[in-house]
CSV table of C-alpha atoms in Angstrom, one decimal:
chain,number,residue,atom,x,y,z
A,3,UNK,CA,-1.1,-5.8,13.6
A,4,UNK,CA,0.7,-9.2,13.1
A,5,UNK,CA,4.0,-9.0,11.3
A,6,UNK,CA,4.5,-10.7,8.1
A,7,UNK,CA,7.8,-12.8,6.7
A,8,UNK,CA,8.6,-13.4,3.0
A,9,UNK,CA,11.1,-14.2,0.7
A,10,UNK,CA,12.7,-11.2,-0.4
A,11,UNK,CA,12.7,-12.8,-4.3
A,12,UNK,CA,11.4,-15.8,-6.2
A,13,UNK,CA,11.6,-16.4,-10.1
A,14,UNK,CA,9.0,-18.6,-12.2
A,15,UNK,CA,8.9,-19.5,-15.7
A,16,UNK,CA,6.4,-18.1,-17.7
A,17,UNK,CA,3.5,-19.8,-18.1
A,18,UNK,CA,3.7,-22.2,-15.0
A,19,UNK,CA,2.2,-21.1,-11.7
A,20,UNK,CA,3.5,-18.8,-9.0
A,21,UNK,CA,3.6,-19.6,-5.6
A,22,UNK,CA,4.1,-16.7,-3.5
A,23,UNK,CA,4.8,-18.0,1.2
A,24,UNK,CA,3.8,-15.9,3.4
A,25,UNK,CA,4.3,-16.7,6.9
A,26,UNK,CA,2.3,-14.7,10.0
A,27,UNK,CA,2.8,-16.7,13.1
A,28,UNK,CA,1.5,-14.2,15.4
A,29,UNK,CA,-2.1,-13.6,13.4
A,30,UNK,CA,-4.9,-13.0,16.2
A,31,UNK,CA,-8.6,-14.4,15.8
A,32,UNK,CA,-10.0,-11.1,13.7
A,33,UNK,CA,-7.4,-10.4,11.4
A,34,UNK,CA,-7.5,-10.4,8.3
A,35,UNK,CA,-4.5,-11.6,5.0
A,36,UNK,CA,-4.2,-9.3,2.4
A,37,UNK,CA,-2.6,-9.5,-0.6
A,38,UNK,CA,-1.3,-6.5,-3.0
A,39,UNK,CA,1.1,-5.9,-5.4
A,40,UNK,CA,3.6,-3.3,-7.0
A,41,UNK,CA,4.4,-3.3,-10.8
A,42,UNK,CA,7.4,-1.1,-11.0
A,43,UNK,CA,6.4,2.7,-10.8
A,44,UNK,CA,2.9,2.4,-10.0
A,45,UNK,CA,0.8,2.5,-7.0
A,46,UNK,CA,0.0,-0.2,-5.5
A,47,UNK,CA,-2.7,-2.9,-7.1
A,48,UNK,CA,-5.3,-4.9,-4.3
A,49,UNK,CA,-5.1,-8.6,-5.6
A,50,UNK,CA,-6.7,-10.3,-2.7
A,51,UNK,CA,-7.6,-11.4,1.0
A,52,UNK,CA,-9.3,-14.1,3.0
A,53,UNK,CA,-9.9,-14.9,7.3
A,54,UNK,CA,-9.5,-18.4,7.2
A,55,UNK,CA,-10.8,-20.2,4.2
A,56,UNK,CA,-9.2,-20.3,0.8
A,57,UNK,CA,-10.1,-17.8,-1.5
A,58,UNK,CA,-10.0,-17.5,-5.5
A,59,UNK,CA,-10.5,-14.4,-8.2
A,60,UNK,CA,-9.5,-13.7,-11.4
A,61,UNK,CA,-6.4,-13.2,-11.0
A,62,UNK,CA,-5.6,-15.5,-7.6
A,63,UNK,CA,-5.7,-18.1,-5.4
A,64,UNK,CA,-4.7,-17.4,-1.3
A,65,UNK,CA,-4.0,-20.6,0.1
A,66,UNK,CA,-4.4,-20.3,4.0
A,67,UNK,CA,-3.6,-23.2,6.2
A,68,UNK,CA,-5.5,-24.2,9.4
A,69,UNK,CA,-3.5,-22.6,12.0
A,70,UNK,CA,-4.1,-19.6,10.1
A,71,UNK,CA,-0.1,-19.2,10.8
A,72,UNK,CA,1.2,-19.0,7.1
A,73,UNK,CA,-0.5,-18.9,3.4
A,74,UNK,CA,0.2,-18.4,-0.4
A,75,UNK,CA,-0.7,-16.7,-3.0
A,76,UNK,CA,-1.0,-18.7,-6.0
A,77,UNK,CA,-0.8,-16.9,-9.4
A,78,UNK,CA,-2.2,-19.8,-12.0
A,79,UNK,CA,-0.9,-18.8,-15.0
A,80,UNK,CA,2.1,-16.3,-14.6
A,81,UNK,CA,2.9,-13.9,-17.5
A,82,UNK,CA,5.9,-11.7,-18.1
A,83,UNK,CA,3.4,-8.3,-16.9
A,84,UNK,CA,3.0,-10.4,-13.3
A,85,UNK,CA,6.8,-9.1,-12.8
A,86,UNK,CA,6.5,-7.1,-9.5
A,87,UNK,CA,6.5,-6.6,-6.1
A,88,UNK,CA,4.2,-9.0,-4.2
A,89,UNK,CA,3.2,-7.3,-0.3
A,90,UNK,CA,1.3,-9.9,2.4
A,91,UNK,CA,-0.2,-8.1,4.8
A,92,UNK,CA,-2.3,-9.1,8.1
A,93,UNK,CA,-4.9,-6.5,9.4
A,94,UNK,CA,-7.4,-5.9,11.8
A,95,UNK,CA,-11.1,-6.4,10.7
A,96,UNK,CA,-12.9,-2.4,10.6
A,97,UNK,CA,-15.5,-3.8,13.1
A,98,UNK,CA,-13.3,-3.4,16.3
A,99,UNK,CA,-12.9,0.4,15.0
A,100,UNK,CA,-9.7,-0.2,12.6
A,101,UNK,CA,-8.7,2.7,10.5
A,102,UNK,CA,-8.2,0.2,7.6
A,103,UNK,CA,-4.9,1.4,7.3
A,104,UNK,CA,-2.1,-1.1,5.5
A,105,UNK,CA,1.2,-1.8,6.8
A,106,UNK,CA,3.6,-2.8,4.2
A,107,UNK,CA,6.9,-4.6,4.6
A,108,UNK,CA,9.4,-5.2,2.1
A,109,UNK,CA,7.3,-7.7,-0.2
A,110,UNK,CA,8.8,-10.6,-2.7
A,111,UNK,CA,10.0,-9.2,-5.9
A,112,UNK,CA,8.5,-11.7,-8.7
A,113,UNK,CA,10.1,-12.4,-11.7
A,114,UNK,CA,8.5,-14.0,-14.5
A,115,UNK,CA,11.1,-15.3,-17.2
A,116,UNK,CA,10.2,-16.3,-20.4
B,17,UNK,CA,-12.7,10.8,-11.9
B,18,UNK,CA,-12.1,7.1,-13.1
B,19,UNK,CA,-9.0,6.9,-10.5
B,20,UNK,CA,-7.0,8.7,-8.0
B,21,UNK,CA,-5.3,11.2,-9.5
B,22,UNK,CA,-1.8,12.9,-7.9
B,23,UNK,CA,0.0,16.0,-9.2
B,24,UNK,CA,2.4,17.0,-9.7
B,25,UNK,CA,3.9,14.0,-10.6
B,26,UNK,CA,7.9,14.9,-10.6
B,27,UNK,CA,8.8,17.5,-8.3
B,28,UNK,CA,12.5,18.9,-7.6
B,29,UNK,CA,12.7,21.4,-5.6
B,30,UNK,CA,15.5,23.4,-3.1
B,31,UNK,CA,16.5,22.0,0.6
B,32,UNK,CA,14.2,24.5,3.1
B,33,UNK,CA,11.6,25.3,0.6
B,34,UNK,CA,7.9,23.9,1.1
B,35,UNK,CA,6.3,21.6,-1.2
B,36,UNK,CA,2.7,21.0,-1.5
B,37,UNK,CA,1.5,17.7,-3.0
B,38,UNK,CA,-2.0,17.3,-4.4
B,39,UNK,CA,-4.1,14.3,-4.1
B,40,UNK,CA,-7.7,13.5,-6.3
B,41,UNK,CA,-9.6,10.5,-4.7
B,42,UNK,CA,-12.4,8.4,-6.5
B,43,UNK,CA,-15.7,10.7,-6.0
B,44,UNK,CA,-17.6,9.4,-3.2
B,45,UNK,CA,-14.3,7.8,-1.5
B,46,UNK,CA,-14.5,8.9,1.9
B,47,UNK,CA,-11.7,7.4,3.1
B,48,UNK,CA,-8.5,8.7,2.2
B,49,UNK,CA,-4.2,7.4,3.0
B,50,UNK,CA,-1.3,8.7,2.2
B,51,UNK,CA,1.6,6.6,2.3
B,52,UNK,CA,5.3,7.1,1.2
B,53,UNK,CA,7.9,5.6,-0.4
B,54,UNK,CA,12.0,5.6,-0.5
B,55,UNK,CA,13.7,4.2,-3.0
B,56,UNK,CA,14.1,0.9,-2.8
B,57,UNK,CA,11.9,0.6,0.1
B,58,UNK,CA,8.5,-0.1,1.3
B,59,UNK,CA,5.7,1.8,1.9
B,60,UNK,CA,5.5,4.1,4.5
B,61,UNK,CA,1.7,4.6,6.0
B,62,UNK,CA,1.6,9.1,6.5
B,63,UNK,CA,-2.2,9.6,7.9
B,64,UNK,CA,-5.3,8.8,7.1
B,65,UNK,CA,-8.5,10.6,6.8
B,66,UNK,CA,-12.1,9.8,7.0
B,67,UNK,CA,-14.1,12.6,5.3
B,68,UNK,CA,-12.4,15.7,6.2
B,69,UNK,CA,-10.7,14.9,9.6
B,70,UNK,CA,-7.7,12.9,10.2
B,71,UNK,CA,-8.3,10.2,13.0
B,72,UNK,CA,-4.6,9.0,12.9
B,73,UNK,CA,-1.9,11.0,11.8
B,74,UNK,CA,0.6,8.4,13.7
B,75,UNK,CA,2.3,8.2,10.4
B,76,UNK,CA,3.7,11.8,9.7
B,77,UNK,CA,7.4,11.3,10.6
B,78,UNK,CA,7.9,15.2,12.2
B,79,UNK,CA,5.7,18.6,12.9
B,80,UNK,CA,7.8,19.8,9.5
B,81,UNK,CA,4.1,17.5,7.5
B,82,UNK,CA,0.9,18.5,7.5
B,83,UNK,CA,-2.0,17.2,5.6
B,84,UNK,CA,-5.5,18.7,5.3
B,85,UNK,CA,-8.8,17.5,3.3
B,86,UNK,CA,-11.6,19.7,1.9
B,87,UNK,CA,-14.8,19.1,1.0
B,88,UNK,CA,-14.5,15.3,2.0
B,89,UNK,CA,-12.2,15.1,-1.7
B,90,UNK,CA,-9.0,16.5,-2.5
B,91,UNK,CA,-6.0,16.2,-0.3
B,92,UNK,CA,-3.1,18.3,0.2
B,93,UNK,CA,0.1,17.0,2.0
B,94,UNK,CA,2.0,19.8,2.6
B,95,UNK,CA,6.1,19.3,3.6
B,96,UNK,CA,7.9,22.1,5.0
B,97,UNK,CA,11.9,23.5,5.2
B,98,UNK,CA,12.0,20.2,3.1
B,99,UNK,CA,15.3,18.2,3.4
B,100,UNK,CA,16.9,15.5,1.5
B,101,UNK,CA,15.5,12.6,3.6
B,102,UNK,CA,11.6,13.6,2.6
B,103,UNK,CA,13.0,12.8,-1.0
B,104,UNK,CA,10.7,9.8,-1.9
B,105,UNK,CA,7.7,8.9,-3.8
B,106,UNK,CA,4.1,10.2,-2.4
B,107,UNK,CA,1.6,7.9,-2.9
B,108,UNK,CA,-2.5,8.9,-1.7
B,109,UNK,CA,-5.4,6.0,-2.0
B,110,UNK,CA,-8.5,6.3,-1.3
B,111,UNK,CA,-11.6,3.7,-0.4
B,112,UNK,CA,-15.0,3.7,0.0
B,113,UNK,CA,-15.0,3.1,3.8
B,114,UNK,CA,-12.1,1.7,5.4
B,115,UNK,CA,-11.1,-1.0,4.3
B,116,UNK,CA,-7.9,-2.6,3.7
B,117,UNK,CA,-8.8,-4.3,0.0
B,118,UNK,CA,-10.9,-1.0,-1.3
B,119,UNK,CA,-7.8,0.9,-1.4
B,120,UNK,CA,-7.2,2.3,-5.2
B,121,UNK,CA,-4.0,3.8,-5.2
B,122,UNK,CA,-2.7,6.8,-7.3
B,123,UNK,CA,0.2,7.0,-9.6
B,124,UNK,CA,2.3,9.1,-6.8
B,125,UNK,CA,4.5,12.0,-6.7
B,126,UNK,CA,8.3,11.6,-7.2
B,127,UNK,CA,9.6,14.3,-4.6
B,128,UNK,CA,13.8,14.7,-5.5
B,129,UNK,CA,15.3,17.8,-2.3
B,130,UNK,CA,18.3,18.7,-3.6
């Protein structure tokens, strides 16, 4: 699986919209961007993924350019509970016979400040 | 159950003794991770299963873990002759197949060798 770079911190003001880089130069054709994220001492929470085109939920955007070499995640609104550990991971698609399995790397740690 | 339950959720125990760490996964989840973490680290993919066999165990760092599944549910991850490096926390998800955004993760299991 393609290895992932990100800042190790960011801060936002609460309120205003966090913007979460991600960079994966070395993404192949079938793999996927994941998104997930750690609120101190819990497990971690699935907030989102995409191929190619940009994708939006409830609770984010994922931004991914054309080259497919970098994206963000894009929390609108970001509250003081958004505080947390933010992973971007690249995986295989379960088609060509993935386990599905997840590797993490150190993440962004988020904080939101009032 | 409503999540994916792990128990205990604090365990200390002696250098050398065995541990045994018990994962719940959302019924009808067949596919089943365990991951680990050290403090202040990322997350560490253990092995995965896929009803009750374990297609990669690439993850388990020596032959001192084992993991088994019955019944296509619960999980047990057992560590042996523990030492103070397995301190860390133990955290199972499961998914409905594999794939990388069904995960739902448990709470974990803080594991402190002394």
């Amino acid at each position: 699986d393609a290895k992932t770079t990100q800042p190790p911190s960011m801060d936002c003001a609460e309120g205003r919209a966090a913007n979460l880089p991600c960079n994966h130069s070395t993404i192949s054709g079938n793999e996927y961007v994941y998104w997930y994220r750690q609120i101190h001492s819990q497990g971690p929470q699935y907030i989102i993924h995409g191929l190619k085109n940009n994708e939006t939920n409830e609770m984010a955007s994922l931004i991914i350019t054309e080259d497919r070499k970098s994206s963000t995640l894009i929390l609108p609104h970001a509250t003081l509970r958004d505080t947390a550990v933010y992973y971007c991971i690249v995986r295989q698609s379960t088609y060509s016979g993935n386990t599905g399995k997840l590797i993490f790397g150190q993440g962004t740690t988020l904080q939101v400040k009032p | 159950g409503a999540g994916v339950s792990q128990s205990p959720s604090n365990k200390v125990t002696e250098k050398g003794k065995d541990v045994e760490l018990r994962c719940d996964p959302i019924s009808g989840h067949t596919a089943l991770y365990w991951y680990r973490q050290s403090l202040g680290q990322g997350l560490e993919f253990l092995i995965y299963f896929q009803g009750n066999s374990a297609p990669d165990k690439s993850g388990l760092p020596s032959d001192r873990f084992s993991a088994e599944r019955t019944g296509g549910s619960v999980s047990t991850l057992t560590i042996q002759r523990t030492q103070q490096e397995d301190s860390a926390v133990y955290l199972c998800a499961s998914s409905l197949v594999a794939t990388g955004y069904g995960y739902t993760f448990g709470s974990g299991t803080r594991l402190t060798v002394v």
